[in-house]
Amino acid sequence: MTASDIQETLRAFLMGEFPKQAGAIASAAAEDSLADLGLLDSLGLLTIVTFVELKWNVKIAPKDFKAESFKSLGGIEATLERYR
């Protein structure tokens, strides 16, 4: 799976989970802040981490449950790559 495939899979998931922000998610660049889109509160973070763990069969360590690791589509991709 390529980097763009990972980001597009994440984008599709986020658009389904957060339909009110779907337009912003669809046009977000890889490094755009998910917090600025209204997705990165504590519940949003857990939703994203759970999806990543289940989709790619990885276990994200609690130390990586931080804004830097999940701040953007690119950040999530980089975090996932470290675990694969």
PDB file of C-alpha atoms in Angstrom, residues 11-70:
ATOM      1  CA  ARG A  11      -9.589  10.322   4.386  1.00  0.00           C
ATOM      2  CA  ALA A  12     -12.509   8.047   3.411  1.00  0.00           C
ATOM      3  CA  PHE A  13     -12.819   6.776   6.985  1.00  0.00           C
ATOM      4  CA  LEU A  14     -12.741  10.287   8.453  1.00  0.00           C
ATOM      5  CA  MET A  15     -15.336  11.543   5.995  1.00  0.00           C
ATOM      6  CA  GLY A  16     -17.649   8.709   7.062  1.00  0.00           C
ATOM      7  CA  GLU A  17     -17.057   9.247  10.783  1.00  0.00           C
ATOM      8  CA  PHE A  18     -17.228  13.042  10.689  1.00  0.00           C
ATOM      9  CA  PRO A  19     -19.755  13.887   7.961  1.00  0.00           C
ATOM     10  CA  LYS A  20     -20.091  17.532   9.034  1.00  0.00           C
ATOM     11  CA  GLN A  21     -16.410  18.053   8.227  1.00  0.00           C
ATOM     12  CA  ALA A  22     -16.416  15.870   5.079  1.00  0.00           C
ATOM     13  CA  GLY A  23     -15.864  18.795   2.716  1.00  0.00           C
ATOM     14  CA  ALA A  24     -12.882  20.045   4.696  1.00  0.00           C
ATOM     15  CA  ILE A  25     -11.470  16.528   4.987  1.00  0.00           C
ATOM     16  CA  ALA A  26     -11.829  15.939   1.256  1.00  0.00           C
ATOM     17  CA  SER A  27      -9.781  19.017   0.434  1.00  0.00           C
ATOM     18  CA  ALA A  28      -7.244  18.729   3.274  1.00  0.00           C
ATOM     19  CA  ALA A  29      -3.571  18.481   2.359  1.00  0.00           C
ATOM     20  CA  ALA A  30      -1.410  15.777   3.930  1.00  0.00           C
ATOM     21  CA  GLU A  31      -0.040  18.165   6.561  1.00  0.00           C
ATOM     22  CA  ASP A  32      -3.223  20.109   7.362  1.00  0.00           C
ATOM     23  CA  SER A  33      -4.077  20.027  11.042  1.00  0.00           C
ATOM     24  CA  LEU A  34      -6.870  17.630  11.954  1.00  0.00           C
ATOM     25  CA  ALA A  35      -7.425  19.701  15.101  1.00  0.00           C
ATOM     26  CA  ASP A  36      -8.169  22.732  12.939  1.00  0.00           C
ATOM     27  CA  LEU A  37     -10.767  20.612  11.122  1.00  0.00           C
ATOM     28  CA  GLY A  38     -12.413  19.813  14.468  1.00  0.00           C
ATOM     29  CA  LEU A  39     -11.431  16.133  14.474  1.00  0.00           C
ATOM     30  CA  LEU A  40      -8.682  15.885  17.039  1.00  0.00           C
ATOM     31  CA  ASP A  41     -10.319  16.009  20.420  1.00  0.00           C
ATOM     32  CA  SER A  42      -9.902  13.074  22.832  1.00  0.00           C
ATOM     33  CA  LEU A  43     -12.779  11.080  21.338  1.00  0.00           C
ATOM     34  CA  GLY A  44     -11.669  11.816  17.777  1.00  0.00           C
ATOM     35  CA  LEU A  45      -8.133  10.687  18.601  1.00  0.00           C
ATOM     36  CA  LEU A  46      -9.363   7.388  20.052  1.00  0.00           C
ATOM     37  CA  THR A  47     -11.608   6.855  17.032  1.00  0.00           C
ATOM     38  CA  ILE A  48      -8.706   7.370  14.646  1.00  0.00           C
ATOM     39  CA  VAL A  49      -6.267   5.225  16.656  1.00  0.00           C
ATOM     40  CA  THR A  50      -8.790   2.389  16.882  1.00  0.00           C
ATOM     41  CA  PHE A  51      -9.400   2.508  13.138  1.00  0.00           C
ATOM     42  CA  VAL A  52      -5.666   2.468  12.352  1.00  0.00           C
ATOM     43  CA  GLU A  53      -5.071  -0.461  14.708  1.00  0.00           C
ATOM     44  CA  LEU A  54      -7.909  -2.525  13.275  1.00  0.00           C
ATOM     45  CA  LYS A  55      -7.378  -1.638   9.614  1.00  0.00           C
ATOM     46  CA  TRP A  56      -3.638  -2.285   9.527  1.00  0.00           C
ATOM     47  CA  ASN A  57      -3.379  -4.842  12.345  1.00  0.00           C
ATOM     48  CA  VAL A  58      -0.986  -2.820  14.501  1.00  0.00           C
ATOM     49  CA  LYS A  59      -0.967  -1.867  18.173  1.00  0.00           C
ATOM     50  CA  ILE A  60      -0.167   1.801  18.750  1.00  0.00           C
ATOM     51  CA  ALA A  61       1.725   2.361  22.002  1.00  0.00           C
ATOM     52  CA  PRO A  62       0.140   4.859  24.419  1.00  0.00           C
ATOM     53  CA  LYS A  63       3.279   7.024  24.112  1.00  0.00           C
ATOM     54  CA  ASP A  64       2.256   7.675  20.504  1.00  0.00           C
ATOM     55  CA  PHE A  65      -1.234   8.905  21.464  1.00  0.00           C
ATOM     56  CA  LYS A  66      -0.053  12.466  21.085  1.00  0.00           C
ATOM     57  CA  ALA A  67      -0.879  15.314  18.811  1.00  0.00           C
ATOM     58  CA  GLU A  68       2.390  15.075  16.856  1.00  0.00           C
ATOM     59  CA  SER A  69       1.679  11.483  15.803  1.00  0.00           C
ATOM     60  CA  PHE A  70      -1.929  12.100  14.797  1.00  0.00           C
TER      61      PHE A  70
END
